[in-house]
């Protein structure tokens, strides 16, 4: 088999409601998609990957325009033709950083390869669960009353776990209000996206009284020892997101006591294959993991639903319905939450079918990657 990434496509989708985090507000999402082709016995089979890089470099260093450049000028030429998805990461290893861009290329090749084999991603992973519990990430709101309305709506939708975005000035009061609203037994956690500092450890310990599942990434991504200090002081488990960029970083974070729970996002770690390796490393160390989200379309959402079916994913993830973020998805059967769960896709590849007409309607730009092949 030979696989190539042949097309980079930028789409734009409006969000159903603004999504505010400690690092900014999003009202629409530009998303890069990668199309790969594999040749198998004279047939051409197509696969798709999704780059989770946001519009601006405020979650991590990557962003859409940077990803376009690095994929076109650096990654796609190095990739050229590969024999299998498992070779993508090693062929790109000389390029430092850019995990989301690399992950998108690996994803496209993996989807194409699996489709050519008639095999699902869940089958490749050995995941047997038919459905996964679905959690929802709730942005910062202008008032507690608005937040309560939003959370009540998500509970009506069936979500089994609520995650509140927090930042200094929006933490104890909203968390107290939502704990009161949803009752003592409902699953609740918070995510600060690095908004606090080492001077805030005492303040963050005040969250302990709310019975949270975890507090996600309170401190800057490079502050592992700060997270370890907080883990020692707080009864709420510390979960890392932004800090975990590789198998090595997660093992080190666990070893120094900074990571009691891990959020796994394939894009942040350079691809789904590394995401599985991180899952395995956490499982071997009895660290619970859950699947994070990056406002994916149905492409990334389908892949996440399969990843989250692995045994070590013992906490509900941010794998919510397509309509949590988008009125219309680019796949024909949008991801749905039924009875609080998302179905693990069973079709070949990541299991989605593209809505070609809608995809074309939302396409902003198409780049031909085959023209950047080496020697052309
Ligand atoms: C997190 N996601 O867990 C991220 C952060 C995040 C679902 O909470 C555009 C693209 C906007 C990606 C905003 C969730 C985003 C984004 C927030 C990711 O930290
Ligand atoms: Mg997070």
GROMACS .gro file of C-alpha atoms and ligand atoms in nm:
model
  396
    1UNK     CA    1   0.000   0.000   0.000
    2UNK     CA    2   0.107   0.359  -0.054
    3UNK     CA    3  -0.069   0.653   0.103
    4UNK     CA    4  -0.039   1.023   0.033
    5UNK     CA    5  -0.200   1.332   0.177
    6UNK     CA    6  -0.339   1.506  -0.129
    7UNK     CA    7  -0.560   1.789  -0.013
    8UNK     CA    8  -0.589   2.040   0.267
    9UNK     CA    9  -0.930   2.197   0.304
   10UNK     CA   10  -1.026   2.486   0.530
   11UNK     CA   11  -1.389   2.503   0.635
   12UNK     CA   12  -1.577   2.751   0.851
   13UNK     CA   13  -1.863   2.655   1.078
   14UNK     CA   14  -2.056   2.893   1.306
   15UNK     CA   15  -2.099   2.777   1.667
   16UNK     CA   16  -2.456   2.740   1.796
   17UNK     CA   17  -2.362   2.956   2.093
   18UNK     CA   18  -2.044   3.147   2.184
   19UNK     CA   19  -1.794   2.932   2.376
   20UNK     CA   20  -1.592   3.128   2.630
   21UNK     CA   21  -1.288   2.992   2.810
   22UNK     CA   22  -1.021   3.157   3.023
   23UNK     CA   23  -0.828   3.229   2.700
   24UNK     CA   24  -1.097   3.375   2.479
   25UNK     CA   25  -1.439   3.357   2.315
   26UNK     CA   26  -1.516   3.154   2.006
   27UNK     CA   27  -1.825   3.225   1.794
   28UNK     CA   28  -1.727   3.035   1.480
   29UNK     CA   29  -1.462   2.779   1.406
   30UNK     CA   30  -1.222   2.756   1.115
   31UNK     CA   31  -1.118   2.393   1.077
   32UNK     CA   32  -0.857   2.228   0.857
   33UNK     CA   33  -0.932   1.892   0.702
   34UNK     CA   34  -0.679   1.667   0.531
   35UNK     CA   35  -0.768   1.424   0.255
   36UNK     CA   36  -0.548   1.122   0.197
   37UNK     CA   37  -0.555   0.859  -0.075
   38UNK     CA   38  -0.431   0.502  -0.059
   39UNK     CA   39  -0.373   0.280  -0.357
   40UNK     CA   40  -0.475  -0.079  -0.295
   41UNK     CA   41  -0.490  -0.332  -0.579
   42UNK     CA   42  -0.542  -0.060  -0.837
   43UNK     CA   43  -0.823   0.102  -0.639
   44UNK     CA   44  -0.800   0.448  -0.484
   45UNK     CA   45  -0.950   0.477  -0.136
   46UNK     CA   46  -0.997   0.813   0.035
   47UNK     CA   47  -0.956   0.901   0.401
   48UNK     CA   48  -0.998   1.218   0.606
   49UNK     CA   49  -0.823   1.372   0.902
   50UNK     CA   50  -0.912   1.677   1.109
   51UNK     CA   51  -0.664   1.925   1.249
   52UNK     CA   52  -0.783   2.047   1.589
   53UNK     CA   53  -0.571   2.364   1.585
   54UNK     CA   54  -0.795   2.660   1.679
   55UNK     CA   55  -0.808   2.995   1.499
   56UNK     CA   56  -0.564   3.155   1.742
   57UNK     CA   57  -0.258   3.022   1.930
   58UNK     CA   58  -0.422   3.068   2.271
   59UNK     CA   59  -0.485   2.707   2.382
   60UNK     CA   60  -0.137   2.600   2.271
   61UNK     CA   61   0.112   2.733   2.015
   62UNK     CA   62  -0.074   2.592   1.715
   63UNK     CA   63  -0.335   2.773   1.507
   64UNK     CA   64  -0.507   2.730   1.172
   65UNK     CA   65  -0.288   2.953   0.955
   66UNK     CA   66   0.029   2.815   1.110
   67UNK     CA   67  -0.092   2.461   1.053
   68UNK     CA   68  -0.165   2.535   0.686
   69UNK     CA   69   0.191   2.659   0.637
   70UNK     CA   70   0.367   2.382   0.824
   71UNK     CA   71   0.160   2.109   0.657
   72UNK     CA   72   0.210   2.252   0.307
   73UNK     CA   73   0.574   2.354   0.333
   74UNK     CA   74   0.723   2.111   0.582
   75UNK     CA   75   0.511   1.808   0.670
   76UNK     CA   76   0.345   1.696   0.346
   77UNK     CA   77   0.675   1.707   0.149
   78UNK     CA   78   0.848   1.500   0.418
   79UNK     CA   79   0.563   1.253   0.430
   80UNK     CA   80   0.556   1.194   0.056
   81UNK     CA   81   0.421   0.842   0.015
   82UNK     CA   82   0.403   0.618   0.321
   83UNK     CA   83   0.338   0.246   0.346
   84UNK     CA   84   0.113   0.268   0.649
   85UNK     CA   85  -0.035   0.506   0.907
   86UNK     CA   86   0.205   0.371   1.168
   87UNK     CA   87   0.493   0.525   0.964
   88UNK     CA   88   0.354   0.880   0.955
   89UNK     CA   89   0.485   0.994   1.294
   90UNK     CA   90   0.835   0.856   1.235
   91UNK     CA   91   0.856   1.022   0.891
   92UNK     CA   92   0.777   1.360   1.054
   93UNK     CA   93   0.994   1.321   1.363
   94UNK     CA   94   1.259   1.571   1.245
   95UNK     CA   95   1.006   1.853   1.261
   96UNK     CA   96   0.980   1.983   1.617
   97UNK     CA   97   0.641   2.050   1.766
   98UNK     CA   98   0.324   2.097   1.556
   99UNK     CA   99   0.151   1.789   1.704
  100UNK     CA  100  -0.195   1.894   1.582
  101UNK     CA  101  -0.073   1.932   1.224
  102UNK     CA  102   0.107   1.597   1.239
  103UNK     CA  103  -0.195   1.428   1.397
  104UNK     CA  104  -0.418   1.544   1.112
  105UNK     CA  105  -0.193   1.382   0.851
  106UNK     CA  106  -0.170   1.056   1.045
  107UNK     CA  107  -0.546   1.059   1.090
  108UNK     CA  108  -0.616   1.096   0.718
  109UNK     CA  109  -0.381   0.810   0.631
  110UNK     CA  110  -0.525   0.593   0.909
  111UNK     CA  111  -0.883   0.654   0.793
  112UNK     CA  112  -0.791   0.571   0.432
  113UNK     CA  113  -0.596   0.260   0.532
  114UNK     CA  114  -0.874   0.128   0.753
  115UNK     CA  115  -1.134   0.195   0.484
  116UNK     CA  116  -0.920   0.006   0.233
  117UNK     CA  117  -0.907  -0.284   0.480
  118UNK     CA  118  -1.281  -0.260   0.551
  119UNK     CA  119  -1.196  -0.229   0.917
  120UNK     CA  120  -1.317   0.012   1.186
  121UNK     CA  121  -1.088   0.217   1.411
  122UNK     CA  122  -1.253   0.060   1.719
  123UNK     CA  123  -1.166  -0.283   1.581
  124UNK     CA  124  -0.803  -0.179   1.530
  125UNK     CA  125  -0.793  -0.056   1.890
  126UNK     CA  126  -0.955  -0.373   2.022
  127UNK     CA  127  -1.229  -0.161   2.179
  128UNK     CA  128  -1.544  -0.362   2.236
  129UNK     CA  129  -1.778  -0.111   2.405
  130UNK     CA  130  -2.075  -0.020   2.186
  131UNK     CA  131  -2.127   0.321   2.340
  132UNK     CA  132  -1.945   0.566   2.563
  133UNK     CA  133  -2.079   0.801   2.832
  134UNK     CA  134  -2.099   1.160   2.714
  135UNK     CA  135  -1.994   1.467   2.907
  136UNK     CA  136  -2.027   1.832   2.809
  137UNK     CA  137  -1.796   2.130   2.850
  138UNK     CA  138  -1.978   2.447   2.954
  139UNK     CA  139  -1.822   2.785   2.884
  140UNK     CA  140  -1.792   3.089   3.107
  141UNK     CA  141  -2.119   3.287   3.108
  142UNK     CA  142  -2.208   3.648   3.182
  143UNK     CA  143  -2.410   3.556   3.490
  144UNK     CA  144  -2.477   3.263   3.720
  145UNK     CA  145  -2.841   3.262   3.606
  146UNK     CA  146  -2.734   3.216   3.242
  147UNK     CA  147  -2.493   2.941   3.341
  148UNK     CA  148  -2.769   2.762   3.533
  149UNK     CA  149  -2.995   2.781   3.228
  150UNK     CA  150  -2.722   2.638   3.006
  151UNK     CA  151  -2.642   2.352   3.244
  152UNK     CA  152  -3.011   2.270   3.290
  153UNK     CA  153  -3.041   2.244   2.911
  154UNK     CA  154  -2.746   2.005   2.889
  155UNK     CA  155  -2.893   1.789   3.166
  156UNK     CA  156  -3.216   1.776   2.963
  157UNK     CA  157  -3.005   1.662   2.667
  158UNK     CA  158  -2.890   1.369   2.880
  159UNK     CA  159  -2.523   1.451   2.940
  160UNK     CA  160  -2.392   1.241   3.228
  161UNK     CA  161  -2.116   1.478   3.334
  162UNK     CA  162  -2.082   1.856   3.345
  163UNK     CA  163  -1.750   2.037   3.306
  164UNK     CA  164  -1.743   2.405   3.393
  165UNK     CA  165  -1.481   2.637   3.252
  166UNK     CA  166  -1.337   2.852   3.529
  167UNK     CA  167  -1.098   3.145   3.563
  168UNK     CA  168  -1.006   3.386   3.845
  169UNK     CA  169  -1.331   3.566   3.933
  170UNK     CA  170  -1.547   3.285   3.788
  171UNK     CA  171  -1.487   2.983   4.006
  172UNK     CA  172  -1.626   2.931   4.359
  173UNK     CA  173  -1.963   3.098   4.300
  174UNK     CA  174  -2.056   2.931   3.971
  175UNK     CA  175  -1.933   2.595   4.098
  176UNK     CA  176  -2.137   2.633   4.419
  177UNK     CA  177  -2.446   2.733   4.219
  178UNK     CA  178  -2.418   2.440   3.979
  179UNK     CA  179  -2.350   2.190   4.256
  180UNK     CA  180  -2.668   2.316   4.423
  181UNK     CA  181  -2.860   2.291   4.094
  182UNK     CA  182  -2.754   1.939   3.996
  183UNK     CA  183  -2.736   1.778   4.338
  184UNK     CA  184  -2.455   1.616   4.534
  185UNK     CA  185  -2.425   1.297   4.325
  186UNK     CA  186  -2.412   1.443   3.973
  187UNK     CA  187  -2.070   1.427   3.806
  188UNK     CA  188  -1.909   1.772   3.800
  189UNK     CA  189  -1.557   1.891   3.717
  190UNK     CA  190  -1.382   2.216   3.625
  191UNK     CA  191  -1.123   2.327   3.368
  192UNK     CA  192  -0.909   2.641   3.410
  193UNK     CA  193  -0.700   2.616   3.090
  194UNK     CA  194  -0.387   2.738   3.279
  195UNK     CA  195  -0.555   3.053   3.417
  196UNK     CA  196  -0.414   3.032   3.772
  197UNK     CA  197  -0.069   3.067   3.926
  198UNK     CA  198   0.127   2.925   4.217
  199UNK     CA  199  -0.008   3.202   4.440
  200UNK     CA  200  -0.358   3.061   4.392
  201UNK     CA  201  -0.312   2.718   4.552
  202UNK     CA  202  -0.500   2.807   4.872
  203UNK     CA  203  -0.781   2.957   4.668
  204UNK     CA  204  -0.803   2.648   4.445
  205UNK     CA  205  -0.825   2.426   4.757
  206UNK     CA  206  -1.153   2.600   4.836
  207UNK     CA  207  -1.302   2.403   4.547
  208UNK     CA  208  -1.257   2.087   4.757
  209UNK     CA  209  -1.591   2.133   4.933
  210UNK     CA  210  -1.785   2.089   4.606
  211UNK     CA  211  -1.705   1.722   4.552
  212UNK     CA  212  -1.558   1.768   4.206
  213UNK     CA  213  -1.436   1.473   3.999
  214UNK     CA  214  -1.123   1.670   3.917
  215UNK     CA  215  -0.973   2.010   3.844
  216UNK     CA  216  -0.823   2.027   3.496
  217UNK     CA  217  -0.507   2.221   3.414
  218UNK     CA  218  -0.524   2.498   3.675
  219UNK     CA  219  -0.163   2.610   3.619
  220UNK     CA  220   0.054   2.683   3.315
  221UNK     CA  221   0.146   2.383   3.104
  222UNK     CA  222   0.515   2.384   3.202
  223UNK     CA  223   0.447   2.401   3.577
  224UNK     CA  224   0.449   2.032   3.669
  225UNK     CA  225   0.586   2.096   4.018
  226UNK     CA  226   0.317   2.357   4.084
  227UNK     CA  227   0.054   2.097   3.992
  228UNK     CA  228   0.229   1.846   4.220
  229UNK     CA  229   0.218   2.097   4.506
  230UNK     CA  230  -0.154   2.154   4.447
  231UNK     CA  231  -0.216   1.778   4.429
  232UNK     CA  232  -0.053   1.747   4.770
  233UNK     CA  233  -0.263   2.025   4.920
  234UNK     CA  234  -0.601   1.960   4.758
  235UNK     CA  235  -0.838   1.666   4.798
  236UNK     CA  236  -0.973   1.724   4.445
  237UNK     CA  237  -0.778   1.514   4.192
  238UNK     CA  238  -0.553   1.715   3.960
  239UNK     CA  239  -0.601   1.641   3.589
  240UNK     CA  240  -0.359   1.760   3.323
  241UNK     CA  241  -0.458   1.859   2.969
  242UNK     CA  242  -0.220   2.115   2.809
  243UNK     CA  243   0.083   1.977   2.999
  244UNK     CA  244   0.061   1.632   2.843
  245UNK     CA  245   0.227   1.638   2.503
  246UNK     CA  246   0.387   1.292   2.486
  247UNK     CA  247   0.424   0.955   2.658
  248UNK     CA  248   0.736   1.091   2.831
  249UNK     CA  249   0.565   1.399   2.971
  250UNK     CA  250   0.270   1.205   3.108
  251UNK     CA  251   0.495   0.946   3.277
  252UNK     CA  252   0.708   1.222   3.428
  253UNK     CA  253   0.401   1.415   3.542
  254UNK     CA  254   0.264   1.103   3.710
  255UNK     CA  255   0.601   1.026   3.870
  256UNK     CA  256   0.633   1.374   4.023
  257UNK     CA  257   0.275   1.364   4.153
  258UNK     CA  258   0.141   1.629   3.915
  259UNK     CA  259  -0.107   1.412   3.727
  260UNK     CA  260  -0.373   1.215   3.913
  261UNK     CA  261  -0.604   1.197   3.610
  262UNK     CA  262  -0.519   1.252   3.241
  263UNK     CA  263  -0.718   1.423   2.967
  264UNK     CA  264  -0.617   1.258   2.638
  265UNK     CA  265  -0.651   1.455   2.314
  266UNK     CA  266  -0.501   1.296   2.005
  267UNK     CA  267  -0.425   1.631   1.841
  268UNK     CA  268  -0.230   1.761   2.141
  269UNK     CA  269  -0.003   1.455   2.144
  270UNK     CA  270   0.060   1.418   1.769
  271UNK     CA  271  -0.196   1.156   1.676
  272UNK     CA  272  -0.431   0.877   1.777
  273UNK     CA  273  -0.154   0.617   1.785
  274UNK     CA  274   0.038   0.816   2.048
  275UNK     CA  275  -0.292   0.879   2.228
  276UNK     CA  276  -0.331   0.501   2.264
  277UNK     CA  277   0.027   0.474   2.397
  278UNK     CA  278  -0.054   0.743   2.657
  279UNK     CA  279  -0.369   0.553   2.753
  280UNK     CA  280  -0.158   0.238   2.798
  281UNK     CA  281   0.104   0.420   3.010
  282UNK     CA  282  -0.169   0.566   3.234
  283UNK     CA  283  -0.346   0.234   3.266
  284UNK     CA  284  -0.025   0.062   3.373
  285UNK     CA  285   0.006   0.324   3.648
  286UNK     CA  286  -0.361   0.318   3.756
  287UNK     CA  287  -0.417   0.674   3.638
  288UNK     CA  288  -0.775   0.720   3.510
  289UNK     CA  289  -0.805   0.886   3.168
  290UNK     CA  290  -1.083   1.048   2.970
  291UNK     CA  291  -1.112   1.179   2.616
  292UNK     CA  292  -1.090   1.555   2.570
  293UNK     CA  293  -1.250   1.757   2.291
  294UNK     CA  294  -1.146   2.042   2.062
  295UNK     CA  295  -1.480   2.140   1.908
  296UNK     CA  296  -1.432   1.875   1.641
  297UNK     CA  297  -1.654   1.812   1.341
  298UNK     CA  298  -1.797   1.465   1.295
  299UNK     CA  299  -1.460   1.346   1.166
  300UNK     CA  300  -1.269   1.402   1.488
  301UNK     CA  301  -1.577   1.334   1.699
  302UNK     CA  302  -1.615   0.985   1.540
  303UNK     CA  303  -1.248   0.907   1.605
  304UNK     CA  304  -1.277   1.027   1.966
  305UNK     CA  305  -1.581   0.806   2.024
  306UNK     CA  306  -1.375   0.500   1.925
  307UNK     CA  307  -1.069   0.606   2.127
  308UNK     CA  308  -1.283   0.662   2.436
  309UNK     CA  309  -1.409   0.303   2.407
  310UNK     CA  310  -1.070   0.174   2.528
  311UNK     CA  311  -1.079   0.019   2.876
  312UNK     CA  312  -0.866   0.280   3.052
  313UNK     CA  313  -1.113   0.559   2.967
  314UNK     CA  314  -1.298   0.520   3.296
  315UNK     CA  315  -1.432   0.876   3.319
  316UNK     CA  316  -1.687   1.035   3.082
  317UNK     CA  317  -1.516   1.248   2.819
  318UNK     CA  318  -1.589   1.573   2.635
  319UNK     CA  319  -1.727   1.368   2.344
  320UNK     CA  320  -2.060   1.543   2.311
  321UNK     CA  321  -2.317   1.557   2.032
  322UNK     CA  322  -2.237   1.742   1.709
  323UNK     CA  323  -2.517   1.984   1.790
  324UNK     CA  324  -2.350   2.088   2.117
  325UNK     CA  325  -2.137   2.309   1.892
  326UNK     CA  326  -2.276   2.295   1.535
  327UNK     CA  327  -2.627   2.329   1.397
  328UNK     CA  328  -2.521   2.111   1.105
  329UNK     CA  329  -2.224   1.876   1.089
  330UNK     CA  330  -2.027   1.786   0.775
  331UNK     CA  331  -2.115   1.417   0.816
  332UNK     CA  332  -2.442   1.260   0.706
  333UNK     CA  333  -2.526   1.112   1.048
  334UNK     CA  334  -2.427   1.367   1.312
  335UNK     CA  335  -2.298   1.240   1.646
  336UNK     CA  336  -2.592   1.210   1.884
  337UNK     CA  337  -2.630   1.165   2.256
  338UNK     CA  338  -2.887   0.898   2.334
  339UNK     CA  339  -2.956   0.813   2.695
  340UNK     CA  340  -2.638   1.001   2.790
  341UNK     CA  341  -2.416   0.804   2.553
  342UNK     CA  342  -2.252   0.832   2.211
  343UNK     CA  343  -2.236   0.523   1.988
  344UNK     CA  344  -1.892   0.387   1.902
  345UNK     CA  345  -1.872   0.395   1.521
  346UNK     CA  346  -1.863   0.052   1.357
  347UNK     CA  347  -1.814   0.145   0.989
  348UNK     CA  348  -1.478   0.128   0.809
  349UNK     CA  349  -1.216   0.385   0.908
  350UNK     CA  350  -1.349   0.636   1.157
  351UNK     CA  351  -1.695   0.529   1.049
  352UNK     CA  352  -1.843   0.859   0.928
  353UNK     CA  353  -1.982   0.942   0.586
  354UNK     CA  354  -1.919   1.295   0.461
  355UNK     CA  355  -2.204   1.522   0.357
  356UNK     CA  356  -2.023   1.632   0.039
  357UNK     CA  357  -2.266   1.902  -0.055
  358UNK     CA  358  -2.257   2.070   0.284
  359UNK     CA  359  -1.880   2.024   0.301
  360UNK     CA  360  -1.847   2.218  -0.024
  361UNK     CA  361  -2.083   2.487   0.104
  362UNK     CA  362  -1.869   2.552   0.412
  363UNK     CA  363  -1.534   2.523   0.238
  364UNK     CA  364  -1.331   2.844   0.246
  365UNK     CA  365  -1.017   2.726   0.068
  366UNK     CA  366  -0.867   2.411  -0.082
  367UNK     CA  367  -0.491   2.352  -0.112
  368UNK     CA  368  -0.353   2.084  -0.342
  369UNK     CA  369  -0.087   1.902  -0.139
  370UNK     CA  370   0.021   1.671  -0.420
  371UNK     CA  371   0.196   1.967  -0.588
  372UNK     CA  372   0.428   1.994  -0.288
  373UNK     CA  373   0.562   1.642  -0.331
  374UNK     CA  374   0.943   1.629  -0.321
  375UNK     CA  375   1.109   1.677  -0.660
  376UNK     CA  376   0.801   1.832  -0.822
  377LIG     C1  377  -1.022   2.193   2.677
  377LIG     N1  378  -1.202   2.198   2.504
  377LIG     O1  379  -1.056   2.087   2.724
  377LIG     C2  380  -1.074   2.242   2.543
  377LIG     C3  381  -1.039   2.380   2.520
  377LIG     C4  382  -1.080   2.450   2.395
  377LIG     C5  383  -1.427   2.121   2.488
  377LIG     O2  384  -1.343   2.236   2.671
  377LIG     C6  385  -1.160   2.638   1.941
  377LIG     C7  386  -1.092   2.520   1.922
  377LIG     C8  387  -1.193   2.678   2.066
  377LIG     C9  388  -1.055   2.444   2.031
  377LIG    C10  389  -1.188   2.643   2.304
  377LIG    C11  390  -1.320   2.191   2.564
  377LIG    C12  391  -1.157   2.603   2.175
  377LIG    C13  392  -1.086   2.485   2.158
  377LIG    C14  393  -1.151   2.566   2.412
  377LIG    C15  394  -1.049   2.409   2.269
  377LIG     O3  395  -0.938   2.259   2.736
  378LIG    MG1  396  -0.889   2.132   2.901
   0.00000   0.00000   0.00000
